[in-house]
Coordinates of C-alpha atoms in Angstrom, one line a residue:
Chain A
X203 CA 75.1 34.6 -6.7
X204 CA 75.5 37.2 -9.4
X205 CA 73.5 40.4 -9.4
X206 CA 71.5 39.1 -12.2
X207 CA 70.2 36.3 -10.0
X208 CA 68.5 38.8 -7.7
X209 CA 65.3 39.0 -9.7
X210 CA 65.0 35.2 -10.2
X211 CA 62.1 33.9 -8.2
X212 CA 61.0 37.2 -6.8
X213 CA 57.3 37.3 -5.9
X214 CA 54.9 40.0 -7.2
X215 CA 53.6 41.7 -4.0
X216 CA 52.0 44.9 -5.4
X217 CA 48.7 45.5 -7.1
X218 CA 49.0 45.6 -10.8
X219 CA 46.6 46.9 -13.3
X220 CA 46.8 45.1 -16.6
X221 CA 43.8 47.1 -17.9
X222 CA 41.2 45.9 -20.4
X223 CA 43.7 44.4 -22.8
X224 CA 45.7 42.5 -20.2
X225 CA 48.9 44.5 -21.0
X226 CA 51.1 47.1 -19.4
X227 CA 54.0 49.0 -21.0
X228 CA 57.3 47.7 -19.9
X229 CA 60.4 49.9 -20.2
X230 CA 63.8 48.1 -20.5
X231 CA 66.7 50.0 -19.1
X232 CA 70.4 49.0 -19.0
X233 CA 71.1 48.2 -15.3
X234 CA 74.7 49.5 -15.7
X235 CA 74.6 52.6 -17.8
X236 CA 71.0 53.6 -17.4
X237 CA 70.3 53.8 -21.0
X238 CA 66.7 53.3 -21.9
X239 CA 66.8 50.4 -24.4
X240 CA 63.2 49.8 -25.6
X241 CA 59.6 49.9 -24.5
X242 CA 57.3 46.9 -25.1
X243 CA 54.4 45.4 -23.4
X244 CA 54.0 42.7 -20.8
X245 CA 51.0 40.4 -19.8
X246 CA 51.0 39.0 -16.3
X247 CA 52.3 35.8 -17.8
X248 CA 55.1 37.7 -19.4
X249 CA 56.1 39.2 -16.0
X250 CA 55.8 35.9 -14.4
X251 CA 58.0 34.2 -16.8
X252 CA 60.6 37.0 -16.6
X253 CA 60.9 36.5 -12.8
X254 CA 60.9 32.7 -13.1
X255 CA 63.7 32.6 -15.6
X256 CA 65.7 35.8 -15.0
X257 CA 65.3 36.6 -18.6
X258 CA 63.0 39.4 -19.9
X259 CA 59.8 38.4 -21.5
X260 CA 57.2 40.5 -23.2
X261 CA 54.0 40.1 -25.1
X262 CA 54.2 40.8 -28.8
X263 CA 51.0 42.7 -29.9
X264 CA 51.8 42.2 -33.6
X265 CA 52.5 38.5 -33.3
X266 CA 49.9 37.9 -30.5
X267 CA 52.2 35.8 -28.5
X268 CA 54.4 35.6 -25.4
X269 CA 57.9 36.6 -26.5
X270 CA 61.3 36.0 -24.9
X271 CA 63.6 38.8 -25.9
X272 CA 66.5 37.4 -27.9
X273 CA 64.9 34.0 -28.5
X274 CA 65.7 34.6 -32.2
X275 CA 68.5 37.2 -32.3
X276 CA 70.4 35.8 -29.3
X277 CA 70.2 39.4 -27.9
X278 CA 68.8 38.4 -24.6
X279 CA 68.1 40.6 -21.5
X280 CA 69.2 39.2 -18.3
X281 CA 66.9 40.6 -15.6
X282 CA 68.3 42.3 -12.7
X283 CA 65.2 43.8 -11.2
X284 CA 61.6 44.7 -12.0
X285 CA 60.2 48.0 -10.7
X286 CA 56.5 48.9 -10.7
X287 CA 55.2 52.4 -10.9
X288 CA 52.9 54.2 -8.5
X289 CA 49.7 53.2 -10.1
X290 CA 50.7 49.7 -10.9
X291 CA 50.2 50.0 -14.6
X292 CA 53.8 50.3 -15.9
X293 CA 56.9 48.2 -15.4
X294 CA 60.6 49.0 -15.5
X295 CA 63.0 46.1 -16.3
X296 CA 66.5 46.6 -15.2
X297 CA 68.6 44.3 -17.6
X298 CA 72.0 43.3 -18.7
X299 CA 71.5 43.5 -22.5
X300 CA 73.4 41.2 -24.8
X301 CA 74.2 42.9 -28.2
X302 CA 71.6 45.4 -29.1
X303 CA 68.0 45.8 -27.9
X304 CA 66.7 47.1 -31.4
X305 CA 65.9 45.0 -34.3
X306 CA 67.5 47.8 -36.5
X307 CA 70.9 47.0 -35.0
X308 CA 71.1 49.9 -32.6
X309 CA 71.8 49.4 -28.9
X310 CA 68.7 51.2 -28.0
X311 CA 65.3 51.5 -29.9
X312 CA 65.5 55.3 -29.0
X313 CA 68.3 56.0 -31.3
X314 CA 66.7 59.0 -33.0
X315 CA 65.6 62.5 -31.9
X316 CA 62.3 63.7 -32.9
X317 CA 63.9 65.7 -35.8
X318 CA 65.3 62.5 -37.1
X319 CA 68.9 63.0 -36.3
X320 CA 70.6 59.7 -35.1
X321 CA 72.2 59.8 -31.6
X322 CA 72.5 56.0 -31.0
X323 CA 75.1 53.4 -31.6
X324 CA 74.6 50.6 -34.1
X325 CA 76.1 47.5 -32.6
X326 CA 75.1 44.8 -35.1
X327 CA 74.1 44.4 -38.7
X328 CA 70.5 43.2 -38.7
X329 CA 71.0 41.3 -41.9
X330 CA 73.5 39.0 -40.0
X331 CA 71.1 38.3 -37.3
X332 CA 67.5 38.0 -38.7
Chain B
X27 CA 71.6 79.2 -24.6
X28 CA 71.1 76.6 -21.9
X29 CA 71.1 72.9 -22.8
X30 CA 67.3 73.0 -22.0
X31 CA 66.7 75.3 -24.8
X32 CA 67.9 72.7 -27.3
X33 CA 64.5 70.9 -27.5
X34 CA 62.5 74.2 -27.9
X35 CA 61.2 74.7 -31.5
X36 CA 62.6 71.3 -32.7
X37 CA 60.6 70.0 -35.6
X38 CA 59.2 66.6 -35.7
X39 CA 60.7 64.8 -38.7
X40 CA 60.1 61.1 -38.3
X41 CA 56.8 59.1 -38.7
X42 CA 55.0 58.7 -35.6
X43 CA 52.2 56.1 -35.0
X44 CA 49.8 57.4 -32.4
X45 CA 47.5 54.3 -33.0
X46 CA 43.7 54.2 -32.8
X47 CA 43.4 56.0 -29.5
X48 CA 45.8 59.0 -30.7
X49 CA 48.2 58.1 -27.8
X50 CA 51.8 57.0 -27.5
X51 CA 53.6 56.1 -24.3
X52 CA 56.1 58.7 -23.2
X53 CA 58.9 57.8 -20.8
X54 CA 60.5 60.6 -18.9
X55 CA 64.1 60.1 -18.0
X56 CA 66.2 62.4 -15.9
X57 CA 68.7 64.0 -18.4
X58 CA 71.6 64.1 -15.9
X59 CA 71.2 61.0 -13.8
X60 CA 69.5 58.6 -16.3
X61 CA 66.8 57.8 -13.6
X62 CA 63.5 56.8 -15.3
X63 CA 61.1 59.1 -13.7
X64 CA 57.6 58.2 -15.0
X65 CA 55.6 56.7 -17.9
X66 CA 52.7 58.7 -19.1
X67 CA 51.0 59.1 -22.6
X68 CA 51.2 61.9 -25.2
X69 CA 49.0 62.9 -28.1
X70 CA 50.4 64.7 -31.1
X71 CA 49.4 68.0 -29.5
X72 CA 51.1 67.1 -26.2
X73 CA 54.3 66.4 -28.3
X74 CA 54.0 69.7 -30.2
X75 CA 53.3 71.7 -27.0
X76 CA 56.3 70.1 -25.3
X77 CA 58.5 71.1 -28.2
X78 CA 57.0 74.5 -28.4
X79 CA 57.4 75.4 -24.8
X80 CA 60.3 73.3 -23.7
X81 CA 58.2 71.9 -20.9
X82 CA 57.0 68.4 -20.9
X83 CA 53.2 67.9 -21.7
X84 CA 51.3 64.8 -21.6
X85 CA 47.7 63.6 -22.1
X86 CA 45.8 62.5 -19.0
X87 CA 43.8 59.5 -19.7
X88 CA 41.9 59.7 -16.5
X89 CA 41.1 63.5 -16.8
X90 CA 40.9 63.3 -20.6
X91 CA 42.8 66.4 -21.1
X92 CA 46.2 67.8 -22.2
X93 CA 48.4 68.2 -19.1
X94 CA 51.4 70.2 -18.5
X95 CA 53.5 68.2 -15.9
X96 CA 53.9 70.4 -12.8
X97 CA 51.2 72.8 -13.6
X98 CA 49.5 72.0 -10.2
X99 CA 52.5 70.8 -8.2
X100 CA 55.1 73.1 -9.5
X101 CA 57.3 70.1 -10.3
X102 CA 57.9 70.8 -13.8
X103 CA 60.0 69.0 -16.4
X104 CA 62.3 71.2 -18.5
X105 CA 62.6 69.4 -21.8
X106 CA 66.2 68.7 -23.0
X107 CA 65.4 66.4 -25.9
X108 CA 62.8 64.0 -27.3
X109 CA 63.7 60.7 -28.7
X110 CA 61.5 58.5 -30.8
X111 CA 61.7 54.5 -30.8
X112 CA 62.3 52.6 -34.0
X113 CA 58.5 51.9 -34.7
X114 CA 57.6 55.6 -34.1
X115 CA 55.2 54.4 -31.3
X116 CA 56.9 55.5 -28.1
X117 CA 58.7 58.6 -26.9
X118 CA 61.6 59.3 -24.5
X119 CA 61.5 62.7 -23.0
X120 CA 65.0 63.7 -21.4
X121 CA 64.1 66.2 -18.7
X122 CA 65.4 68.3 -15.9
X123 CA 63.0 67.4 -13.2
X124 CA 62.1 70.0 -10.5
X125 CA 61.2 68.4 -7.2
X126 CA 59.7 64.9 -7.6
X127 CA 58.0 63.3 -10.7
X128 CA 55.6 61.2 -8.6
X129 CA 52.5 62.3 -7.1
X130 CA 53.2 60.3 -4.0
X131 CA 56.3 62.5 -3.3
X132 CA 58.9 60.2 -4.7
X133 CA 61.5 61.3 -7.1
X134 CA 60.4 58.6 -9.5
X135 CA 57.1 56.8 -10.0
X136 CA 59.2 53.6 -10.1
X137 CA 60.1 53.7 -6.4
X138 CA 59.1 50.0 -5.7
X139 CA 60.4 46.6 -6.7
X140 CA 57.7 44.1 -7.8
X141 CA 58.1 42.4 -4.4
X142 CA 56.8 45.7 -2.8
X143 CA 60.2 46.8 -1.4
X144 CA 60.8 50.5 -1.6
X145 CA 64.0 51.6 -3.5
X146 CA 63.2 55.2 -4.3
X147 CA 63.7 58.4 -2.5
X148 CA 60.8 60.5 -1.3
X149 CA 61.6 64.1 -2.0
X150 CA 58.5 66.0 -1.0
X151 CA 55.3 65.5 1.2
X152 CA 52.3 65.2 -1.1
X153 CA 50.1 66.8 1.6
X154 CA 52.1 69.9 1.2
X155 CA 51.7 70.1 -2.5
X156 CA 48.3 68.8 -3.6

């Protein structure tokens, strides 16, 4: 069993607060390097599907649908572990990221400082992928 | 100049989307270890105050007020850097955390797996602090 299998089939046994809109923010972090890759949102179903399949799922607020990360781009996130915060209203996905997490081609969506300077690495050309 | 001074006085020169409620999620990450410490929310004012003072500020949705992390507990977050995600609707604060980030006494608010097992370190007794 690889490390990545550890999350598969895990039960949810903490109280979660999905709020009025049914969503919680979910932070994806590279399980090896600790790099914060992205922040998206999850429904209870997205969390369940993530734990069932071992691949990170989110809920797209713009497309209004369940979304498997990488289903289009191939840049999937194999799920190592899901953590829950103290209030049960935020998730942390520890993942093995294939390619880049960001649709812009950067490894992480957090590739810029607030002053606009670029600190991240571009790992693919989005024109080749989307 | 210490590393922590690097964020102080930085200008915001990216487009930010604070949405209808004026809030963006802000993830705090330990600048040294990479540990994700907490997820809270920031207003434009909270971000400005963070950059002005070099100490992490958030907006408390429950108390409905600007909030300097550690003002009560002493467990402040010295701000090293602020990153912005691709869509400009999420922030990443890279911080030097004093004590623990979580009001429960854990170093990180993400001290539990989804199955309830505890993986974090308790670094203070909340009864001594609050």
